[in-house]
PDB file of C-alpha atoms in Angstrom:
ATOM      1  CA  MET A 166      -0.071  -0.085   0.108  1.00  0.00           C
ATOM      2  CA  LYS A 167       1.287   3.448  -0.916  1.00  0.00           C
ATOM      3  CA  VAL A 168       0.713   6.517   1.044  1.00  0.00           C
ATOM      4  CA  LYS A 169       1.034  10.237  -0.177  1.00  0.00           C
ATOM      5  CA  VAL A 170       3.175  12.337   2.229  1.00  0.00           C
ATOM      6  CA  PHE A 171       3.154  16.101   1.758  1.00  0.00           C
ATOM      7  CA  THR A 172       6.393  17.654   3.071  1.00  0.00           C
ATOM      8  CA  VAL A 173       6.855  21.305   3.847  1.00  0.00           C
ATOM      9  CA  ASN A 174       9.132  23.573   5.904  1.00  0.00           C
ATOM     10  CA  SER A 175       7.387  25.388   8.975  1.00  0.00           C
ATOM     11  CA  PHE A 176       8.589  28.778  10.406  1.00  0.00           C
ATOM     12  CA  ALA A 177      10.810  29.185   7.350  1.00  0.00           C
ATOM     13  CA  LYS A 178      13.023  32.507   7.419  1.00  0.00           C
ATOM     14  CA  THR A 179      14.749  31.506   4.211  1.00  0.00           C
ATOM     15  CA  LEU A 180      14.030  29.068   1.298  1.00  0.00           C
ATOM     16  CA  GLU A 181      16.620  26.780   3.091  1.00  0.00           C
ATOM     17  CA  GLY A 182      14.912  27.496   6.571  1.00  0.00           C
ATOM     18  CA  GLY A 183      12.451  26.352   8.884  1.00  0.00           C
ATOM     19  CA  ASN A 184      11.462  22.971  10.255  1.00  0.00           C
ATOM     20  CA  PRO A 185      10.412  20.109   7.789  1.00  0.00           C
ATOM     21  CA  ALA A 186       7.254  18.200   8.556  1.00  0.00           C
ATOM     22  CA  GLY A 187       5.461  15.565   6.895  1.00  0.00           C
ATOM     23  CA  VAL A 188       1.640  15.700   6.548  1.00  0.00           C
ATOM     24  CA  VAL A 189      -0.692  12.688   5.701  1.00  0.00           C
ATOM     25  CA  LEU A 190      -4.162  13.633   4.796  1.00  0.00           C
ATOM     26  CA  ASP A 191      -7.230  10.979   5.133  1.00  0.00           C
ATOM     27  CA  ALA A 192      -5.209   9.073   7.676  1.00  0.00           C
ATOM     28  CA  ASP A 193      -8.140   7.415   9.296  1.00  0.00           C
ATOM     29  CA  SER A 194      -7.496   3.977   8.170  1.00  0.00           C
ATOM     30  CA  LEU A 195      -3.862   3.906   9.347  1.00  0.00           C
ATOM     31  CA  SER A 196      -2.928   1.807  12.363  1.00  0.00           C
ATOM     32  CA  ASP A 197      -0.552   3.224  15.095  1.00  0.00           C
ATOM     33  CA  GLU A 198       2.169   0.924  13.821  1.00  0.00           C
ATOM     34  CA  SER A 199       1.472   2.378  10.295  1.00  0.00           C
ATOM     35  CA  MET A 200       1.764   5.779  11.285  1.00  0.00           C
ATOM     36  CA  LYS A 201       5.056   5.193  13.410  1.00  0.00           C
ATOM     37  CA  SER A 202       6.601   3.673  10.160  1.00  0.00           C
ATOM     38  CA  ILE A 203       5.760   6.305   7.881  1.00  0.00           C
ATOM     39  CA  ALA A 204       7.055   8.911  10.334  1.00  0.00           C
ATOM     40  CA  GLY A 205      10.210   6.695  10.660  1.00  0.00           C
ATOM     41  CA  GLU A 206      10.541   6.473   6.705  1.00  0.00           C
ATOM     42  CA  ILE A 207      10.191  10.224   6.160  1.00  0.00           C
ATOM     43  CA  GLY A 208      12.598  10.666   8.948  1.00  0.00           C
ATOM     44  CA  PHE A 209      11.568  14.263   9.892  1.00  0.00           C
ATOM     45  CA  SER A 210      11.212  15.212  13.737  1.00  0.00           C
ATOM     46  CA  GLU A 211       7.358  14.853  13.428  1.00  0.00           C
ATOM     47  CA  THR A 212       4.847  13.931  11.135  1.00  0.00           C
ATOM     48  CA  ALA A 213       1.153  14.845  11.173  1.00  0.00           C
ATOM     49  CA  PHE A 214      -1.697  12.445  10.403  1.00  0.00           C
ATOM     50  CA  VAL A 215      -5.180  14.191   9.518  1.00  0.00           C
ATOM     51  CA  MET A 216      -8.353  12.518  10.553  1.00  0.00           C
ATOM     52  CA  LYS A 217     -12.142  13.018  10.695  1.00  0.00           C
ATOM     53  CA  SER A 218     -13.375  14.332  14.235  1.00  0.00           C
ATOM     54  CA  GLU A 219     -16.732  14.523  15.886  1.00  0.00           C
ATOM     55  CA  SER A 220     -15.654  17.463  17.943  1.00  0.00           C
ATOM     56  CA  ALA A 221     -13.496  19.739  15.681  1.00  0.00           C
ATOM     57  CA  HIS A 222     -12.930  20.258  12.107  1.00  0.00           C
ATOM     58  CA  PHE A 223     -10.091  17.799  11.943  1.00  0.00           C
ATOM     59  CA  LYS A 224      -8.274  15.180  14.266  1.00  0.00           C
ATOM     60  CA  VAL A 225      -4.594  15.465  14.156  1.00  0.00           C
ATOM     61  CA  ARG A 226      -2.074  13.079  15.589  1.00  0.00           C
ATOM     62  CA  PHE A 227       1.685  13.590  15.530  1.00  0.00           C
ATOM     63  CA  PHE A 228       4.434  10.880  15.442  1.00  0.00           C
ATOM     64  CA  THR A 229       8.250  11.413  16.006  1.00  0.00           C
ATOM     65  CA  PRO A 230      10.246   8.445  14.323  1.00  0.00           C
ATOM     66  CA  GLU A 231      10.240   7.100  17.918  1.00  0.00           C
ATOM     67  CA  GLU A 232       6.757   7.515  19.031  1.00  0.00           C
ATOM     68  CA  GLU A 233       3.604   9.584  19.408  1.00  0.00           C
ATOM     69  CA  VAL A 234       3.443  12.890  20.971  1.00  0.00           C
ATOM     70  CA  ASP A 235       0.587  15.032  22.360  1.00  0.00           C
ATOM     71  CA  LEU A 236       0.999  18.064  20.202  1.00  0.00           C
ATOM     72  CA  CYS A 237       3.530  19.620  17.798  1.00  0.00           C
ATOM     73  CA  GLY A 238       3.619  23.122  16.871  1.00  0.00           C
ATOM     74  CA  HIS A 239       5.606  23.029  13.448  1.00  0.00           C
ATOM     75  CA  ALA A 240       3.635  20.061  12.217  1.00  0.00           C
ATOM     76  CA  THR A 241       0.245  21.853  12.976  1.00  0.00           C
ATOM     77  CA  ILE A 242       1.595  24.812  11.044  1.00  0.00           C
ATOM     78  CA  ALA A 243       2.492  22.490   8.000  1.00  0.00           C
ATOM     79  CA  THR A 244      -0.931  20.626   8.224  1.00  0.00           C
ATOM     80  CA  PHE A 245      -3.096  23.746   7.805  1.00  0.00           C
ATOM     81  CA  TYR A 246      -0.726  25.158   5.212  1.00  0.00           C
ATOM     82  CA  VAL A 247      -1.166  21.527   3.268  1.00  0.00           C
ATOM     83  CA  LEU A 248      -5.000  21.758   3.801  1.00  0.00           C
ATOM     84  CA  LEU A 249      -5.089  25.435   2.420  1.00  0.00           C
ATOM     85  CA  SER A 250      -2.776  24.785  -0.613  1.00  0.00           C
ATOM     86  CA  LYS A 251      -4.668  21.702  -1.695  1.00  0.00           C
ATOM     87  CA  GLY A 252      -7.968  23.408  -1.360  1.00  0.00           C
ATOM     88  CA  PHE A 253      -9.410  21.809   1.478  1.00  0.00           C
ATOM     89  CA  ILE A 254      -9.943  24.804   3.497  1.00  0.00           C
ATOM     90  CA  LYS A 255      -9.783  28.628   2.841  1.00  0.00           C
ATOM     91  CA  PRO A 256      -8.683  31.607   5.305  1.00  0.00           C
ATOM     92  CA  GLY A 257     -10.273  31.213   8.648  1.00  0.00           C
ATOM     93  CA  VAL A 258     -10.391  29.893  12.175  1.00  0.00           C
ATOM     94  CA  PHE A 259     -10.579  26.052  12.545  1.00  0.00           C
ATOM     95  CA  LEU A 260     -10.258  23.623  15.328  1.00  0.00           C
ATOM     96  CA  GLN A 261      -8.174  20.873  15.782  1.00  0.00           C
ATOM     97  CA  GLU A 262      -8.576  17.862  18.108  1.00  0.00           C
ATOM     98  CA  THR A 263      -5.376  16.723  19.525  1.00  0.00           C
ATOM     99  CA  LYS A 264      -4.180  14.795  22.585  1.00  0.00           C
ATOM    100  CA  ALA A 265      -3.511  18.176  24.110  1.00  0.00           C
ATOM    101  CA  GLY A 266      -7.053  19.268  23.733  1.00  0.00           C
ATOM    102  CA  ILE A 267      -8.988  20.999  21.079  1.00  0.00           C
ATOM    103  CA  LEU A 268      -7.256  23.979  19.750  1.00  0.00           C
ATOM    104  CA  SER A 269      -7.946  26.686  17.290  1.00  0.00           C
ATOM    105  CA  VAL A 270      -5.769  27.312  14.222  1.00  0.00           C
ATOM    106  CA  GLU A 271      -6.021  30.667  12.206  1.00  0.00           C
ATOM    107  CA  VAL A 272      -5.141  30.394   8.506  1.00  0.00           C
ATOM    108  CA  LYS A 273      -4.321  34.123   7.533  1.00  0.00           C
ATOM    109  CA  VAL A 274      -4.953  35.451   3.836  1.00  0.00           C
ATOM    110  CA  ASP A 275      -1.143  35.801   3.395  1.00  0.00           C
ATOM    111  CA  SER A 276      -0.964  31.895   4.098  1.00  0.00           C
ATOM    112  CA  SER A 277       0.787  32.495   7.317  1.00  0.00           C
ATOM    113  CA  ILE A 278      -0.583  30.033  10.271  1.00  0.00           C
ATOM    114  CA  MET A 279      -1.265  30.899  13.733  1.00  0.00           C
ATOM    115  CA  MET A 280      -1.938  27.891  16.153  1.00  0.00           C
ATOM    116  CA  GLU A 281      -3.536  28.341  19.544  1.00  0.00           C
ATOM    117  CA  GLN A 282      -1.500  26.547  22.600  1.00  0.00           C
ATOM    118  CA  ASN A 283      -2.705  25.931  26.219  1.00  0.00           C
ATOM    119  CA  SER A 284      -2.361  28.463  28.635  1.00  0.00           C
ATOM    120  CA  PRO A 285       0.827  28.129  30.333  1.00  0.00           C
ATOM    121  CA  SER A 286       1.617  25.868  33.205  1.00  0.00           C
ATOM    122  CA  PHE A 287       4.823  26.603  35.265  1.00  0.00           C
ATOM    123  CA  TYR A 288       6.377  23.345  37.122  1.00  0.00           C
ATOM    124  CA  GLU A 289       9.384  22.816  38.912  1.00  0.00           C
ATOM    125  CA  ILE A 290      12.593  24.901  39.130  1.00  0.00           C
ATOM    126  CA  VAL A 291      15.538  22.728  37.977  1.00  0.00           C
ATOM    127  CA  ASN A 292      19.109  22.667  39.514  1.00  0.00           C
ATOM    128  CA  LYS A 293      21.372  24.763  37.141  1.00  0.00           C
ATOM    129  CA  LYS A 294      24.369  22.538  37.672  1.00  0.00           C
ATOM    130  CA  GLU A 295      22.511  19.357  36.808  1.00  0.00           C
ATOM    131  CA  ILE A 296      21.320  20.833  33.328  1.00  0.00           C
ATOM    132  CA  ALA A 297      24.769  22.832  32.977  1.00  0.00           C
ATOM    133  CA  ASP A 298      26.507  19.528  33.264  1.00  0.00           C
ATOM    134  CA  SER A 299      24.588  17.819  30.723  1.00  0.00           C
ATOM    135  CA  LEU A 300      25.241  20.635  28.416  1.00  0.00           C
ATOM    136  CA  ASN A 301      29.137  20.643  29.156  1.00  0.00           C
ATOM    137  CA  ILE A 302      28.918  24.159  30.125  1.00  0.00           C
ATOM    138  CA  THR A 303      29.002  25.814  33.567  1.00  0.00           C
ATOM    139  CA  GLU A 304      26.202  27.257  35.616  1.00  0.00           C
ATOM    140  CA  TYR A 305      28.072  30.676  35.480  1.00  0.00           C
ATOM    141  CA  GLU A 306      27.401  30.739  31.659  1.00  0.00           C
ATOM    142  CA  MET A 307      23.762  30.655  32.668  1.00  0.00           C
ATOM    143  CA  ILE A 308      21.710  34.057  33.056  1.00  0.00           C
ATOM    144  CA  ASP A 309      22.080  34.557  36.897  1.00  0.00           C
ATOM    145  CA  GLU A 310      18.639  36.147  37.493  1.00  0.00           C
ATOM    146  CA  LEU A 311      16.458  33.602  35.318  1.00  0.00           C
ATOM    147  CA  PRO A 312      15.611  29.972  36.627  1.00  0.00           C
ATOM    148  CA  VAL A 313      16.049  26.983  34.707  1.00  0.00           C
ATOM    149  CA  GLN A 314      12.220  26.013  34.742  1.00  0.00           C
ATOM    150  CA  ILE A 315       9.964  23.469  33.308  1.00  0.00           C
ATOM    151  CA  VAL A 316       7.143  25.302  31.493  1.00  0.00           C
ATOM    152  CA  SER A 317       4.332  23.832  29.015  1.00  0.00           C
ATOM    153  CA  THR A 318       1.779  25.283  26.720  1.00  0.00           C
ATOM    154  CA  GLY A 319       0.807  21.452  25.501  1.00  0.00           C
ATOM    155  CA  LEU A 320       4.310  19.830  26.141  1.00  0.00           C
ATOM    156  CA  ARG A 321       6.739  20.087  28.934  1.00  0.00           C
ATOM    157  CA  ASP A 322      10.030  21.517  28.078  1.00  0.00           C
ATOM    158  CA  ILE A 323      12.998  22.533  30.163  1.00  0.00           C
ATOM    159  CA  LEU A 324      13.696  26.216  29.732  1.00  0.00           C
ATOM    160  CA  VAL A 325      17.507  26.983  30.109  1.00  0.00           C
ATOM    161  CA  PRO A 326      18.796  30.735  29.786  1.00  0.00           C
ATOM    162  CA  VAL A 327      22.300  31.182  28.790  1.00  0.00           C
ATOM    163  CA  LYS A 328      24.230  34.659  28.681  1.00  0.00           C
ATOM    164  CA  ASN A 329      25.095  34.806  25.119  1.00  0.00           C
ATOM    165  CA  ILE A 330      25.050  33.431  21.516  1.00  0.00           C
ATOM    166  CA  LYS A 331      28.633  32.583  21.395  1.00  0.00           C
ATOM    167  CA  ILE A 332      28.093  30.388  24.628  1.00  0.00           C
ATOM    168  CA  LEU A 333      24.928  28.699  23.088  1.00  0.00           C
ATOM    169  CA  ASN A 334      26.539  28.173  19.709  1.00  0.00           C
ATOM    170  CA  ALA A 335      29.352  26.380  21.393  1.00  0.00           C
ATOM    171  CA  ILE A 336      27.304  24.046  23.466  1.00  0.00           C
ATOM    172  CA  LYS A 337      27.903  20.139  22.570  1.00  0.00           C
ATOM    173  CA  PRO A 338      25.428  18.257  24.797  1.00  0.00           C
ATOM    174  CA  ASN A 339      25.747  15.275  26.213  1.00  0.00           C
ATOM    175  CA  PHE A 340      22.733  13.535  24.502  1.00  0.00           C
ATOM    176  CA  GLU A 341      22.585  10.396  27.057  1.00  0.00           C
ATOM    177  CA  GLU A 342      22.504  12.759  29.968  1.00  0.00           C
ATOM    178  CA  VAL A 343      20.102  15.133  28.209  1.00  0.00           C
ATOM    179  CA  SER A 344      17.708  12.127  27.539  1.00  0.00           C
ATOM    180  CA  ARG A 345      18.214  10.915  30.959  1.00  0.00           C
ATOM    181  CA  ILE A 346      17.159  14.084  32.583  1.00  0.00           C
ATOM    182  CA  SER A 347      14.442  14.631  30.196  1.00  0.00           C
ATOM    183  CA  SER A 348      12.852  11.310  31.295  1.00  0.00           C
ATOM    184  CA  LYS A 349      13.578  11.989  35.109  1.00  0.00           C
ATOM    185  CA  TYR A 350      11.331  15.323  34.640  1.00  0.00           C
ATOM    186  CA  ASN A 351       8.974  13.875  32.391  1.00  0.00           C
ATOM    187  CA  THR A 352       9.893  16.309  29.654  1.00  0.00           C
ATOM    188  CA  VAL A 353      10.326  16.313  25.912  1.00  0.00           C
ATOM    189  CA  GLY A 354      13.809  17.956  26.092  1.00  0.00           C
ATOM    190  CA  TYR A 355      15.627  21.311  26.612  1.00  0.00           C
ATOM    191  CA  HIS A 356      15.198  24.717  24.971  1.00  0.00           C
ATOM    192  CA  VAL A 357      17.959  26.605  25.629  1.00  0.00           C
ATOM    193  CA  PHE A 358      17.946  30.234  25.025  1.00  0.00           C
ATOM    194  CA  THR A 359      19.753  33.500  25.074  1.00  0.00           C
ATOM    195  CA  LEU A 360      18.023  37.213  24.960  1.00  0.00           C
ATOM    196  CA  GLU A 361      20.819  38.091  22.402  1.00  0.00           C
ATOM    197  CA  SER A 362      19.711  37.930  18.847  1.00  0.00           C
ATOM    198  CA  LEU A 363      20.986  38.093  15.381  1.00  0.00           C
ATOM    199  CA  PHE A 364      17.970  40.374  13.827  1.00  0.00           C
ATOM    200  CA  GLY A 365      16.424  41.991  16.854  1.00  0.00           C
ATOM    201  CA  SER A 366      14.364  39.409  17.909  1.00  0.00           C
ATOM    202  CA  ASN A 367      13.098  38.307  21.374  1.00  0.00           C
ATOM    203  CA  ALA A 368      15.508  35.372  22.103  1.00  0.00           C
ATOM    204  CA  TYR A 369      17.761  33.175  20.044  1.00  0.00           C
ATOM    205  CA  CYS A 370      17.257  29.445  20.712  1.00  0.00           C
ATOM    206  CA  ARG A 371      18.403  25.695  20.291  1.00  0.00           C
ATOM    207  CA  ASN A 372      16.134  22.888  21.209  1.00  0.00           C
ATOM    208  CA  PHE A 373      17.479  19.352  22.072  1.00  0.00           C
ATOM    209  CA  ALA A 374      15.037  16.590  22.465  1.00  0.00           C
ATOM    210  CA  PRO A 375      17.230  13.274  21.737  1.00  0.00           C
ATOM    211  CA  LEU A 376      14.642  11.308  24.237  1.00  0.00           C
ATOM    212  CA  TYR A 377      12.389  11.496  21.059  1.00  0.00           C
ATOM    213  CA  GLY A 378      15.022  10.876  18.762  1.00  0.00           C
ATOM    214  CA  ILE A 379      15.407  14.492  17.947  1.00  0.00           C
ATOM    215  CA  CYS A 380      19.389  15.520  18.763  1.00  0.00           C
ATOM    216  CA  GLU A 381      18.305  19.213  17.510  1.00  0.00           C
ATOM    217  CA  GLU A 382      15.276  20.537  15.845  1.00  0.00           C
ATOM    218  CA  SER A 383      15.428  23.740  13.568  1.00  0.00           C
ATOM    219  CA  ALA A 384      11.994  25.385  14.815  1.00  0.00           C
ATOM    220  CA  THR A 385       9.839  24.172  17.810  1.00  0.00           C
ATOM    221  CA  GLY A 386       6.473  25.689  18.112  1.00  0.00           C
ATOM    222  CA  THR A 387       5.265  24.451  21.457  1.00  0.00           C
ATOM    223  CA  SER A 388       8.779  25.315  23.088  1.00  0.00           C
ATOM    224  CA  ASN A 389       8.814  29.031  21.632  1.00  0.00           C
ATOM    225  CA  GLY A 390       5.099  29.335  22.925  1.00  0.00           C
ATOM    226  CA  ALA A 391       6.208  28.149  26.574  1.00  0.00           C
ATOM    227  CA  LEU A 392       9.357  30.662  26.322  1.00  0.00           C
ATOM    228  CA  ALA A 393       7.147  33.537  25.280  1.00  0.00           C
ATOM    229  CA  CYS A 394       4.975  32.852  28.429  1.00  0.00           C
ATOM    230  CA  TYR A 395       8.151  32.514  30.534  1.00  0.00           C
ATOM    231  CA  LEU A 396       9.676  35.815  29.406  1.00  0.00           C
ATOM    232  CA  SER A 397       6.428  37.225  30.173  1.00  0.00           C
ATOM    233  CA  LYS A 398       6.499  36.119  33.610  1.00  0.00           C
ATOM    234  CA  TYR A 399       9.878  37.092  34.304  1.00  0.00           C
ATOM    235  CA  GLY A 400       9.660  40.670  33.050  1.00  0.00           C
ATOM    236  CA  LYS A 401      11.880  40.080  29.801  1.00  0.00           C
ATOM    237  CA  ILE A 402       9.411  41.694  27.391  1.00  0.00           C
ATOM    238  CA  ASN A 403       9.677  44.795  25.447  1.00  0.00           C
ATOM    239  CA  LYS A 404       6.551  46.739  26.233  1.00  0.00           C
ATOM    240  CA  ARG A 405       6.211  48.573  23.101  1.00  0.00           C
ATOM    241  CA  GLN A 406       5.642  44.961  21.540  1.00  0.00           C
ATOM    242  CA  ASP A 407       2.351  44.296  23.382  1.00  0.00           C
ATOM    243  CA  HIS A 408       3.319  40.760  24.115  1.00  0.00           C
ATOM    244  CA  GLN A 409       4.177  40.066  20.580  1.00  0.00           C
ATOM    245  CA  PHE A 410       7.284  37.828  20.347  1.00  0.00           C
ATOM    246  CA  VAL A 411       9.766  36.697  17.574  1.00  0.00           C
ATOM    247  CA  MET A 412      12.309  33.831  18.131  1.00  0.00           C
ATOM    248  CA  GLU A 413      15.224  32.877  16.211  1.00  0.00           C
ATOM    249  CA  GLN A 414      16.311  29.259  15.953  1.00  0.00           C
ATOM    250  CA  GLY A 415      17.919  26.773  13.252  1.00  0.00           C
ATOM    251  CA  TYR A 416      20.765  29.100  12.528  1.00  0.00           C
ATOM    252  CA  LEU A 417      23.542  26.996  13.526  1.00  0.00           C
ATOM    253  CA  MET A 418      21.903  24.280  11.467  1.00  0.00           C
ATOM    254  CA  LYS A 419      21.735  26.250   8.547  1.00  0.00           C
ATOM    255  CA  ARG A 420      18.045  26.194   8.524  1.00  0.00           C
ATOM    256  CA  PRO A 421      17.129  29.741   9.396  1.00  0.00           C
ATOM    257  CA  SER A 422      13.714  29.968  11.201  1.00  0.00           C
ATOM    258  CA  GLU A 423      11.476  32.714  12.711  1.00  0.00           C
ATOM    259  CA  ILE A 424       8.672  31.663  15.293  1.00  0.00           C
ATOM    260  CA  LYS A 425       6.227  34.128  15.958  1.00  0.00           C
ATOM    261  CA  VAL A 426       4.194  34.203  19.456  1.00  0.00           C
ATOM    262  CA  GLU A 427       1.188  36.279  20.385  1.00  0.00           C
ATOM    263  CA  LEU A 428       0.216  36.242  24.030  1.00  0.00           C
ATOM    264  CA  ARG A 429      -3.320  37.461  25.550  1.00  0.00           C
ATOM    265  CA  VAL A 430      -2.505  38.771  29.016  1.00  0.00           C
ATOM    266  CA  GLU A 431      -5.111  40.026  31.475  1.00  0.00           C
ATOM    267  CA  GLU A 432      -4.029  41.354  35.024  1.00  0.00           C
ATOM    268  CA  GLN A 433      -0.428  40.171  34.365  1.00  0.00           C
ATOM    269  CA  GLU A 434      -1.758  36.811  33.638  1.00  0.00           C
ATOM    270  CA  VAL A 435      -1.274  34.917  30.225  1.00  0.00           C
ATOM    271  CA  ILE A 436      -4.709  33.659  29.150  1.00  0.00           C
ATOM    272  CA  GLY A 437      -4.141  33.124  25.600  1.00  0.00           C
ATOM    273  CA  VAL A 438      -0.972  31.750  23.474  1.00  0.00           C
ATOM    274  CA  LYS A 439      -0.553  31.725  19.568  1.00  0.00           C
ATOM    275  CA  VAL A 440       2.272  30.619  17.789  1.00  0.00           C
ATOM    276  CA  GLY A 441       2.904  30.460  14.120  1.00  0.00           C
ATOM    277  CA  GLY A 442       4.785  31.562  11.065  1.00  0.00           C
ATOM    278  CA  LYS A 443       5.344  31.071   7.360  1.00  0.00           C
ATOM    279  CA  VAL A 444       5.287  27.742   5.256  1.00  0.00           C
ATOM    280  CA  LEU A 445       7.596  27.075   2.218  1.00  0.00           C
ATOM    281  CA  ASN A 446       8.835  24.428  -0.057  1.00  0.00           C
ATOM    282  CA  LEU A 447       5.575  22.055  -0.197  1.00  0.00           C
ATOM    283  CA  SER A 448       6.373  19.086  -2.162  1.00  0.00           C
ATOM    284  CA  GLU A 449       4.876  15.355  -2.183  1.00  0.00           C
ATOM    285  CA  LYS A 450       6.187  11.578  -2.138  1.00  0.00           C
ATOM    286  CA  GLU A 451       5.108   8.387  -1.807  1.00  0.00           C
ATOM    287  CA  VAL A 452       6.000   5.826   1.147  1.00  0.00           C
ATOM    288  CA  GLU A 453       5.176   2.015   0.801  1.00  0.00           C
ATOM    289  CA  ILE A 454       3.952   0.396   3.987  1.00  0.00           C
TER     290      ILE A 454
END
């Protein structure tokens, strides 16, 4: 049996940039094993499988080459771009059913996509030395006034602040330790960032999720949604931007990515999170299962 898989680059800053994702439409007949097999064959960090839903416009499931995850930002952006490009939807607001809940997705007239994430949950603060050792840096290379903390807008990530881009680019993680610590804290991985940027953005980031078979990812929607909430909580926000954030990622991988985040804030509490960006390089291939 042959299955058609669409591929695109989500959050792309340039034609070479963004984070590649696979999208399979009409996936209702596929078994879990088939979906995992397809995701492994495509080899991207995530592949999305679109199905019928009784409670939303679409049901979407997300598989890494290793296993299923509850939500994936860049694969959601990819999914709705493919649906738009293939004429299944027009610009507007849609609901997607995921294992992280029913979330809205806005498809804009310029073909950019913004997806709703859950309001943030802030969890434990993690020992800086433990994280630093796994990244082969010292805790003194981290930002003093910011904690290493687990935050989620759908997936639990360990947010790790470092002092500058030079330190961040030089990091060579011990991936076995990163996996062990990620498992210990029931997180997907580390989202390591600095408040320095290349092009005037809010943060410059790298993302490590070896526990899920992703040593490094070039653009991570859920992690950057969590990061924007974290920056808002700890006062690292430009008031002129009115809770509009831009994050840079993927540059060291030669896959420049730009992730936009919009927060809705009432009485200093984040009550709404949207993450999105542009999509480029739509193509398709067939996978035999």
